Short mmCIF file of C-alpha atoms in Angstrom, two decimals:
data_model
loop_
_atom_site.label_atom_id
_atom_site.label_comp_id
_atom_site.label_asym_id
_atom_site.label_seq_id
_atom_site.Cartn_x
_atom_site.Cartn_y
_atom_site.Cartn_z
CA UNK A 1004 1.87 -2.37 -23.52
CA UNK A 1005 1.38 1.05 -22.13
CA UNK A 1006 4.52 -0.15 -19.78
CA UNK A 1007 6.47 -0.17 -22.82
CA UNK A 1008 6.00 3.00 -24.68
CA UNK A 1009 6.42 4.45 -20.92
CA UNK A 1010 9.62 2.62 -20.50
CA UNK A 1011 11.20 3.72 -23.39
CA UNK A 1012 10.92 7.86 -21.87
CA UNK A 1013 12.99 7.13 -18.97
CA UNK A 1014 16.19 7.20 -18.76
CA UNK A 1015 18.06 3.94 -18.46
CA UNK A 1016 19.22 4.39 -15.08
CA UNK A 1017 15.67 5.93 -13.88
CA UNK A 1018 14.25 2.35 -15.98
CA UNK A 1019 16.85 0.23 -14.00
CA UNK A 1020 15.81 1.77 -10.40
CA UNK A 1021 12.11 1.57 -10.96
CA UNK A 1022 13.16 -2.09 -11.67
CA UNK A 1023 15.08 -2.87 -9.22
CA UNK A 1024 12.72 -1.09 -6.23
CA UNK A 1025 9.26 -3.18 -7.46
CA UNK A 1026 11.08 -6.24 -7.39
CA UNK A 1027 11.10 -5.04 -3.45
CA UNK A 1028 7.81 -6.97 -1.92
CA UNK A 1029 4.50 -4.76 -1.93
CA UNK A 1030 5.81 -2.12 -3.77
CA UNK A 1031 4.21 -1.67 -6.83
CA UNK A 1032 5.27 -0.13 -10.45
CA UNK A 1033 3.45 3.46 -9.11
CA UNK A 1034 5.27 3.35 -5.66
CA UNK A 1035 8.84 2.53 -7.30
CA UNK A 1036 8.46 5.18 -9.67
CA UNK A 1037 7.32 7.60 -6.60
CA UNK A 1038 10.84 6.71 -4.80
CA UNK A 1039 12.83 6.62 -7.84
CA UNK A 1040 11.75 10.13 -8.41
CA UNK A 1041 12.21 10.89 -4.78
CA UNK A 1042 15.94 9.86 -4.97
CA UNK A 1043 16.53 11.82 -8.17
CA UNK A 1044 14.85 14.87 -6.64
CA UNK A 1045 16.92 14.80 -3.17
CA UNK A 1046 20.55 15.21 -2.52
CA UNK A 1047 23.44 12.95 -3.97
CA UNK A 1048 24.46 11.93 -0.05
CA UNK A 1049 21.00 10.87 0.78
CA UNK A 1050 21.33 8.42 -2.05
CA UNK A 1051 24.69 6.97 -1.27
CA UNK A 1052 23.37 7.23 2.40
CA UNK A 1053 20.59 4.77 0.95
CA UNK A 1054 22.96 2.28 -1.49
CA UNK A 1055 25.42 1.76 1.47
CA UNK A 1056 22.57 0.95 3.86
CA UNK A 1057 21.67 -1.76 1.32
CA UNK A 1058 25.38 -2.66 1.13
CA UNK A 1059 25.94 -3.46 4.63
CA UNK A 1060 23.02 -4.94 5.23
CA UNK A 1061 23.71 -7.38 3.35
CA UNK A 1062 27.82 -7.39 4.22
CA UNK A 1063 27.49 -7.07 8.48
CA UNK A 1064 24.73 -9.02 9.14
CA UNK A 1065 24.84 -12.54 9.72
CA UNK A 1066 23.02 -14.61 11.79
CA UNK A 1067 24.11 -15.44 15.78
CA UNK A 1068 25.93 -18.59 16.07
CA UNK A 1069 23.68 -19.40 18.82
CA UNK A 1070 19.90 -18.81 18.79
CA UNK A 1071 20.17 -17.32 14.36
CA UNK A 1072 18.76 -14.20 15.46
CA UNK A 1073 20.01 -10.94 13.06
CA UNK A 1074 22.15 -9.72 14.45
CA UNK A 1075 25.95 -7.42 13.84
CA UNK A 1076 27.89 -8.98 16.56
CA UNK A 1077 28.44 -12.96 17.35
CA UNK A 1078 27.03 -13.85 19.72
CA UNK A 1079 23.80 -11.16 19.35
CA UNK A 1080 23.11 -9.02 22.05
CA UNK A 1081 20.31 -10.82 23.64
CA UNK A 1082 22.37 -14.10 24.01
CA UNK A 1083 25.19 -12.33 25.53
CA UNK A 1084 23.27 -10.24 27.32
CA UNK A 1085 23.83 -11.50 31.12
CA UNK A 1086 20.22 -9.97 32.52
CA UNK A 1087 18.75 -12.28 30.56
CA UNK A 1088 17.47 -15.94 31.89
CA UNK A 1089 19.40 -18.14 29.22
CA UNK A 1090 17.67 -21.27 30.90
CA UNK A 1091 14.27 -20.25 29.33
CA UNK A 1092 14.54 -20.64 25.45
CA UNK A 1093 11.91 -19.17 23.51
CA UNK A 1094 11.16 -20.66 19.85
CA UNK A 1095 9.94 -19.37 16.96
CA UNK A 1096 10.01 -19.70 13.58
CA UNK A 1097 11.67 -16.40 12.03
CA UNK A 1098 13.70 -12.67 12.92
CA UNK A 1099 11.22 -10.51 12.72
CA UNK A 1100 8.90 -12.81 15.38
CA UNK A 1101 11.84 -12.40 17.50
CA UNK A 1102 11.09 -8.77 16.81
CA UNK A 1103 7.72 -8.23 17.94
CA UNK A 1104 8.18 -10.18 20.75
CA UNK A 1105 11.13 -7.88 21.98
CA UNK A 1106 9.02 -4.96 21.10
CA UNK A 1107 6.79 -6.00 24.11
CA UNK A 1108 9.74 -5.79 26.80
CA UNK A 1109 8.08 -8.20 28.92
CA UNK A 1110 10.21 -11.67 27.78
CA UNK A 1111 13.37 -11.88 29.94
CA UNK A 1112 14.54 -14.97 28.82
CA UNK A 1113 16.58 -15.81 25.29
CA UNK A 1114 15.19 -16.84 21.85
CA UNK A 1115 15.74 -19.62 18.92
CA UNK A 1116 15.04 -19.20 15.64
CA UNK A 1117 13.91 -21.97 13.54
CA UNK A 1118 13.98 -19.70 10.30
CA UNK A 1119 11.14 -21.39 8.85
CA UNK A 1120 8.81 -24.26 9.83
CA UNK A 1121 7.91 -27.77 9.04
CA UNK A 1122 6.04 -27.73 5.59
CA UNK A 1123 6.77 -31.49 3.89
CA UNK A 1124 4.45 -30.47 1.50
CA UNK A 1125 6.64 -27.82 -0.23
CA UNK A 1126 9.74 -29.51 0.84
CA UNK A 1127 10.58 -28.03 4.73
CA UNK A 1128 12.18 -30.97 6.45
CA UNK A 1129 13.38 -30.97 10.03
CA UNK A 1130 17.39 -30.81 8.85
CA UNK A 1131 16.25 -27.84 6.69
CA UNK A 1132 15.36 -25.56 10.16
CA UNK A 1133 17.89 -24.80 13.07
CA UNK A 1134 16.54 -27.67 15.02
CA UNK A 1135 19.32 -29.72 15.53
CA UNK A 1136 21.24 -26.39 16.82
CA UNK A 1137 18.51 -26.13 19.08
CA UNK A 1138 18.74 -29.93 20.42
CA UNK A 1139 22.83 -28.86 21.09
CA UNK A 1140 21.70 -25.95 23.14
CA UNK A 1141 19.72 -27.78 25.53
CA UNK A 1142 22.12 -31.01 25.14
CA UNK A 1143 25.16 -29.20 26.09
CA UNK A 1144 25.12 -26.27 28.29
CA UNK A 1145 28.25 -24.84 26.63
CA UNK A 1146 26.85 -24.27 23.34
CA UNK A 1147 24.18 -22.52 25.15
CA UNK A 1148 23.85 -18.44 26.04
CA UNK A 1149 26.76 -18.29 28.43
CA UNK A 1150 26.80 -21.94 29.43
CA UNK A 1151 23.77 -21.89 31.14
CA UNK A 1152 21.72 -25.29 30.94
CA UNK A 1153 18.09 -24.57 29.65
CA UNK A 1154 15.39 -25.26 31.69
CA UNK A 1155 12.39 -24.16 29.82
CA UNK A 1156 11.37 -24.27 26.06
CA UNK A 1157 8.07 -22.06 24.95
CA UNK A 1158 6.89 -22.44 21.96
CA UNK A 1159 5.84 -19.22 20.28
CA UNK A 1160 5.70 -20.40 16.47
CA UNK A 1161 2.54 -19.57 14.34
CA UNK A 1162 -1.31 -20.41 15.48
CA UNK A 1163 -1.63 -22.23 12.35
CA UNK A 1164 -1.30 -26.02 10.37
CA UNK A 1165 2.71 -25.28 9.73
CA UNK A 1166 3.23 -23.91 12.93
CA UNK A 1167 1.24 -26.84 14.92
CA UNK A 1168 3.13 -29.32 13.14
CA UNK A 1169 6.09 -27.94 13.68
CA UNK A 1170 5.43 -27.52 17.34
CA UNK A 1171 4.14 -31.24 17.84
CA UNK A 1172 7.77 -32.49 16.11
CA UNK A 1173 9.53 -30.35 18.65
CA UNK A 1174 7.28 -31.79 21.35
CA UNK A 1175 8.23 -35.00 20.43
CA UNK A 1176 12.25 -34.31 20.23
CA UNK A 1177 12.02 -32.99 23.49
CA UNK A 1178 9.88 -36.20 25.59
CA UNK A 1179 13.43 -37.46 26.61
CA UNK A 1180 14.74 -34.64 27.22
CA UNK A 1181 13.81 -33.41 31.03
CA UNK A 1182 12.91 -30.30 29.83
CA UNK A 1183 9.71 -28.03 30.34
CA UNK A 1184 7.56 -27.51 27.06
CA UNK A 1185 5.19 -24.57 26.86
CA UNK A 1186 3.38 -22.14 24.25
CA UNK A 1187 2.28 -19.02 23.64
CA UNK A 1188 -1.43 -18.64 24.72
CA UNK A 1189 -3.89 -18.57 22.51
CA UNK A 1190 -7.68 -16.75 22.94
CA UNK A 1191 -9.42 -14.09 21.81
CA UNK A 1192 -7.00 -10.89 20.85
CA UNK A 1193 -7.47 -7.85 23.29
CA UNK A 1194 -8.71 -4.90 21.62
CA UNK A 1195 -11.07 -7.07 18.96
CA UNK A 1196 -14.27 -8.18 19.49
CA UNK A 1197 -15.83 -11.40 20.38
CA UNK A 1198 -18.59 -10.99 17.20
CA UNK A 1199 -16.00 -10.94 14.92
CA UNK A 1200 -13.69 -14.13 16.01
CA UNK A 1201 -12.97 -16.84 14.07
CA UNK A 1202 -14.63 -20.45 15.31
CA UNK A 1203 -10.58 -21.37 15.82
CA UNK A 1204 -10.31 -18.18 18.15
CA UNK A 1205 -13.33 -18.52 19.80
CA UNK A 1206 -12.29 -22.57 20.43
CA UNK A 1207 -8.87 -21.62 21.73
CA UNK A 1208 -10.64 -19.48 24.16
CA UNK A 1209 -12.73 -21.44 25.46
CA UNK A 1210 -10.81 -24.31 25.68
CA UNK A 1211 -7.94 -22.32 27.18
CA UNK A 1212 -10.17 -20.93 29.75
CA UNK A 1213 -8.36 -18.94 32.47
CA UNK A 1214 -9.42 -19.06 36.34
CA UNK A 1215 -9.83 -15.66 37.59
CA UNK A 1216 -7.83 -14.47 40.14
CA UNK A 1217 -10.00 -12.90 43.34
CA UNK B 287 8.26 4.34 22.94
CA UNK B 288 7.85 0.86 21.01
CA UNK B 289 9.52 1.73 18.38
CA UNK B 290 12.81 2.10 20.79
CA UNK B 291 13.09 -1.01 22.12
CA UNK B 292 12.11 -2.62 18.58
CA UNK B 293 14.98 -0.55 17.34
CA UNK B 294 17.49 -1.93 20.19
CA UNK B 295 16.27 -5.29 18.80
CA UNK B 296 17.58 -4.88 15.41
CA UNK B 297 21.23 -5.14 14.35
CA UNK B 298 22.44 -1.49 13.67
CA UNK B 299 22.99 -2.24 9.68
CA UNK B 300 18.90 -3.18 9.91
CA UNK B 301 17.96 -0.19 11.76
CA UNK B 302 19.81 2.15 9.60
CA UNK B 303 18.45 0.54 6.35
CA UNK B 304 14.98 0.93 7.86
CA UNK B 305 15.63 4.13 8.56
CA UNK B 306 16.89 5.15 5.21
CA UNK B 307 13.74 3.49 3.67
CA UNK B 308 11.44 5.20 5.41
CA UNK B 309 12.68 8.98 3.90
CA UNK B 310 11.04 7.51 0.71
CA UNK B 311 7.96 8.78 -0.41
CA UNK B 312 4.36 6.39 1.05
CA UNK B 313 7.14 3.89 2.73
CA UNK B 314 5.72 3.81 6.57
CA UNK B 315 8.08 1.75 9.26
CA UNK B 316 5.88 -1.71 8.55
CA UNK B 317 6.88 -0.93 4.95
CA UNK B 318 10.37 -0.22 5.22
CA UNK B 319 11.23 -3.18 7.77
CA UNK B 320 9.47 -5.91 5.33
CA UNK B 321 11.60 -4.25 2.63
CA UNK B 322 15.01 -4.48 4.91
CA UNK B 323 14.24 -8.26 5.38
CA UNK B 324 13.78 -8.64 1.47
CA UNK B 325 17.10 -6.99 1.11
CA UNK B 326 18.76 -9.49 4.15
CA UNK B 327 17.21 -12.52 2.77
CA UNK B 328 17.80 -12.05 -0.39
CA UNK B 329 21.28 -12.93 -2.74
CA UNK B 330 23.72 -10.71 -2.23
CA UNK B 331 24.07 -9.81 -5.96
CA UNK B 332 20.17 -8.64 -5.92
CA UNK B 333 21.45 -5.94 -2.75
CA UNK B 334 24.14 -4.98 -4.84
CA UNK B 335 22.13 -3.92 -8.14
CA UNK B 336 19.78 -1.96 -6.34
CA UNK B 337 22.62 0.22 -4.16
CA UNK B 338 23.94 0.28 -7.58
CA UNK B 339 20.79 1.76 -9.14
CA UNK B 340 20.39 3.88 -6.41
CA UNK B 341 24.05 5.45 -7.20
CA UNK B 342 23.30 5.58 -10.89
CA UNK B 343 20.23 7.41 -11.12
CA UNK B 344 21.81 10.36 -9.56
CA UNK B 345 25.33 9.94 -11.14
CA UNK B 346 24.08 9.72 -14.75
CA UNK B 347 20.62 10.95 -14.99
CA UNK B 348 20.25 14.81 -15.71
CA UNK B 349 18.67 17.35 -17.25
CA UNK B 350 18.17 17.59 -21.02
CA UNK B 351 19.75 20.76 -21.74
CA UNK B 352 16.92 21.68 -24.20
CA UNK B 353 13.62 20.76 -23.14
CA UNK B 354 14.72 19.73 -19.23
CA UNK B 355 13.28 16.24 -19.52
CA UNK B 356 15.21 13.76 -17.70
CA UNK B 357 17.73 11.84 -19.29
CA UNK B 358 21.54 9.86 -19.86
CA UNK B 359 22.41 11.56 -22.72
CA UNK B 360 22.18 15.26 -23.96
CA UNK B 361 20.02 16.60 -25.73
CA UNK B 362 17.56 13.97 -24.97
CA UNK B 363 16.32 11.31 -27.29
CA UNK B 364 12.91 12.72 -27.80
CA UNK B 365 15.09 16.38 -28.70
CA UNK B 366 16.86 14.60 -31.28
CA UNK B 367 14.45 12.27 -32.86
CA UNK B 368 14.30 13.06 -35.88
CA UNK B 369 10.70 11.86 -36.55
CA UNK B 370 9.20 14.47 -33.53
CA UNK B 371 8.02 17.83 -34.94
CA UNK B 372 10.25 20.64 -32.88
CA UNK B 373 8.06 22.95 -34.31
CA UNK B 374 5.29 21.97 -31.69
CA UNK B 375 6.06 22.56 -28.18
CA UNK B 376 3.88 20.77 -25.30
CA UNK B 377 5.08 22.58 -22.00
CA UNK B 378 4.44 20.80 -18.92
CA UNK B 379 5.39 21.09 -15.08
CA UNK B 380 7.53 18.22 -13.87
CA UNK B 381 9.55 14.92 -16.07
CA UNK B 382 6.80 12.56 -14.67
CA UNK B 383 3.65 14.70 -16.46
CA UNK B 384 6.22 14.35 -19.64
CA UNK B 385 6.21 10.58 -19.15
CA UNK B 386 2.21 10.43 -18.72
CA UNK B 387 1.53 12.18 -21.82
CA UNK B 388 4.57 9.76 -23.78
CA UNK B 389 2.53 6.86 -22.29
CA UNK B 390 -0.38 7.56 -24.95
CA UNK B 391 2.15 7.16 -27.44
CA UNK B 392 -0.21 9.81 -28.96
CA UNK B 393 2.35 13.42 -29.19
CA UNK B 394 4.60 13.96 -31.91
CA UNK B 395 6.07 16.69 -31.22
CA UNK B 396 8.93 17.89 -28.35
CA UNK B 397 8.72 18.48 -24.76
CA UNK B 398 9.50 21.56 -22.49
CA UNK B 399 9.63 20.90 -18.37
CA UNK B 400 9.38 23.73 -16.16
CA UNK B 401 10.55 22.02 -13.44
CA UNK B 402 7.29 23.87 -11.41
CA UNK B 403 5.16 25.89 -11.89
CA UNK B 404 4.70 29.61 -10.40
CA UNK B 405 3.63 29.73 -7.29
CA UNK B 406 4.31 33.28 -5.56
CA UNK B 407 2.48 32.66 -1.97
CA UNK B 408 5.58 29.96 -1.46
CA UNK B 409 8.38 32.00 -3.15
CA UNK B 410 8.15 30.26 -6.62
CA UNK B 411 9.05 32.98 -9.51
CA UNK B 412 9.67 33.09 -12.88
CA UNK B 413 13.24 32.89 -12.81
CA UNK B 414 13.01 29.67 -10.63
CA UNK B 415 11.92 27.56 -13.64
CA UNK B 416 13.06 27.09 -17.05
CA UNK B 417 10.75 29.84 -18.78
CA UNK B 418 13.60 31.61 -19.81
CA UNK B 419 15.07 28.54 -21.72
CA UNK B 420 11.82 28.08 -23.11
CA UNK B 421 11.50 31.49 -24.49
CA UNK B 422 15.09 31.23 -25.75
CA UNK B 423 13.78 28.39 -28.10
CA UNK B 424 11.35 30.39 -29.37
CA UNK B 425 13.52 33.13 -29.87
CA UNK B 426 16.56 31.45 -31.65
CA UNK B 427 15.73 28.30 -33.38
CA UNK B 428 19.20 27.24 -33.06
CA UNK B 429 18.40 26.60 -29.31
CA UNK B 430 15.86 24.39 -30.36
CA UNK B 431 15.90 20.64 -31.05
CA UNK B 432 17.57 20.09 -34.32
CA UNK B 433 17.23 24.15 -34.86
CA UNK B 434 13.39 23.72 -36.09
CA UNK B 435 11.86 27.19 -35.50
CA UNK B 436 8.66 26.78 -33.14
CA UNK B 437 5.48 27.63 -34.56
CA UNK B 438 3.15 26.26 -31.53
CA UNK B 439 3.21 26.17 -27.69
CA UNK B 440 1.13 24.20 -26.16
CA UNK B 441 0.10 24.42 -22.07
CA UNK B 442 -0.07 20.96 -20.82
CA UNK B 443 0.01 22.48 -16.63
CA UNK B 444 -2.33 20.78 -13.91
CA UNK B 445 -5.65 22.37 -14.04
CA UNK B 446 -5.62 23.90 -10.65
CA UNK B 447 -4.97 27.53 -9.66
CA UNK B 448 -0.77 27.65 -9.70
CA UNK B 449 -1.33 25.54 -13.15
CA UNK B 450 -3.50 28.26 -14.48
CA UNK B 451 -1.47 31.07 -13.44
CA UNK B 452 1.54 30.22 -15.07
CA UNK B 453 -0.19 29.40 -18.06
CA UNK B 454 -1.63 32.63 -17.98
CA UNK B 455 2.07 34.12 -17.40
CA UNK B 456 3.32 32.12 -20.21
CA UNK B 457 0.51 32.99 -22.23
CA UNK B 458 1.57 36.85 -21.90
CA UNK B 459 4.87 36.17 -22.75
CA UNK B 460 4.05 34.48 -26.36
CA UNK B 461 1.99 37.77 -26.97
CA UNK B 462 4.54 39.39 -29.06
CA UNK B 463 5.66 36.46 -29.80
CA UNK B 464 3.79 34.72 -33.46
CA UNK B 465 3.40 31.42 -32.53
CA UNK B 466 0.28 29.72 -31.55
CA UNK B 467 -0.74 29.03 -28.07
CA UNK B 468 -3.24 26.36 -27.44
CA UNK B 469 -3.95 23.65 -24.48
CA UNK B 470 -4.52 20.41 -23.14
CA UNK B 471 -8.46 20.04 -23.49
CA UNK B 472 -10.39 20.17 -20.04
CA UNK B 473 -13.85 18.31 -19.50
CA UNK B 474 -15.42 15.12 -18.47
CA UNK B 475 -12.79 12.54 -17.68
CA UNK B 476 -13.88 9.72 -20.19
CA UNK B 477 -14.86 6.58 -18.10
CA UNK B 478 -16.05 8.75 -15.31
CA UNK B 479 -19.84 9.43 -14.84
CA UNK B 480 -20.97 12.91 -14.83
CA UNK B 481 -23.29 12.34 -11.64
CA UNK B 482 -19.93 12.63 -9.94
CA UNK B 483 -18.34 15.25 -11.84
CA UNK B 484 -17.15 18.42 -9.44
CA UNK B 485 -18.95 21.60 -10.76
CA UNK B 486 -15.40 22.85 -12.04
CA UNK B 487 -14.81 19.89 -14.24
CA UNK B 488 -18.74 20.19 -14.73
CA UNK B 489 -18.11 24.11 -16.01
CA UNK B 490 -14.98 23.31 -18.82
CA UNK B 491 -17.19 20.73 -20.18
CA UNK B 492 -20.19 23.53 -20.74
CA UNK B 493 -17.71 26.42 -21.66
CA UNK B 494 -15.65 24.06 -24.10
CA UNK B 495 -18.15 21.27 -25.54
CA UNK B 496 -17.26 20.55 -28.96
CA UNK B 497 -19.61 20.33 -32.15
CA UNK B 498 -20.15 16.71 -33.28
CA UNK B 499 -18.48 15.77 -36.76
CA UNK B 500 -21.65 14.00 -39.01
#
């Protein structure tokens, strides 16, 4: 109601841009009107700067023919990149895992991406994921990262129902295969504290118990 | 330090997209990068519209040549409605104050944007906004919208010091001028409770309470 009346004062293209940023997730009608405000104040070049980063985003990047990371070049970086152990395949469900993993530096071997995970409930069957890509990687050595056969698979999808499930079918797909299957550890996360841990945490910690080293 | 090797992780196109989101106003890096995977996961058409909104809010939105609001078409459509009393002037310091007060769908009369406000300490002057536009209008009715001579100004600025000094400046200039020169009320914000009221807002509500109609 008050939307509408407001609406009507903007310009069409200021009304189209406000539009088109809060369909943008988390970003509200206050925040798009912030930005579209921002890009009428600035300079023309920062806009087009801004239109044809949205442009090629969309036009460059594909996913890698191998392991459906993001990436610009095919295959992506990490699966051609020969420093890395292609024999240890680590899984998980989406990019931007892929991501934060990477962001720690400490994984040396190369990735899969499922994009997605099992959910039968809302329709998420195994031929929906990148499983069967996955089952050709460790299958056949050359449609692996540089022909190297895989050795290891570590499952790093999410600590949750979806993610379990999805972990258990890949489990299961893998028995024949004489293959190593690990994941991700699970326990309490450094830096929070015990009093506030969920009964889930607190049984994954205990359960996962580690042996100290002397 | 993270934020390098997370940016070596992304595809260039990602990185720069990221990048150009963040310029925009309250858009952090966790913001930007949920915004760049929207954009990559979404249809291609949906990237599209928003570079294209992005180009089209600076290519066709401008000035009003009157009363500075923003607009597509000159004069503006609240200039030349024909139903808005030019006579009545509410001044105010940027477009999105304009759009506030249109919101209340409760001003009949026409706009004029300073595009600031004075602000010496930081090298803002009087001939760095529109005053001399506004006291054109004034002036020469056939500068105003639809040639209506003005009769009454009123100061819609931010009640804060800078706000107050250029109404004041303003104010001067309409001395010799025979129009009226009122303002936007100050007092208690309604819905507010006065047990948190700052002193200030505390003071305009003493200094200008109003007498009660029977």
């Amino acid at each position: 109601m008050a939307g509408s009346s407001a609406d009507r004062a903007y310009p069409e293209p200021v009304r189209r841009l406000i539009g088109e940023l809060e369909r943008l997730p988390g970003i509200g009608k206050r925040s798009a009107e912030r930005m579209a405000f921002h890009v009428l104040k600035g300079q023309a070049d920062e806009a087009r700067q801004l239109a044809q980063a949205v442009i090629d985003v969309k036009e460059k990047v594909r996913y890698c023919g191998i392991c459906y990371n993001l990436t610009d070049v095919d295959p992506c970086p990490i699966c051609s990149d020969e420093r890395r152990n292609a024999a240890q395949i680590l899984i998980v469900e989406q990019p931007r895992d892929l991501i934060s993993l990477e962001q720690t530096g400490l994984f040396k071997g190369v990735y899969h991406v499922l994009l997605g995970r099992l959910d039968p409930l809302h329709g998420v069957e195994p031929d929906d994921l990148t499983i069967a890509d996955l089952l050709e990687r460790i299958d056949d050595a050359s449609k692996n990262c540089r022909t190297v056969p895989v050795r290891e698979v570590i499952l790093g999808l999410n600590p949750d129902l979806e993610g379990d499930s999805t972990g258990l079918f890949l489990m299961e797909a893998m028995r024949s295969r004489s293959i190593t299957v690990t994941r991700l550890a699970r326990g309490i996360p450094a830096g929070s504290s015990l009093e506030f841990a969920s009964r889930a945490v607190l049984a994954d910690a205990i359960e996962g118990r580690q042996e100290m080293a002397d």
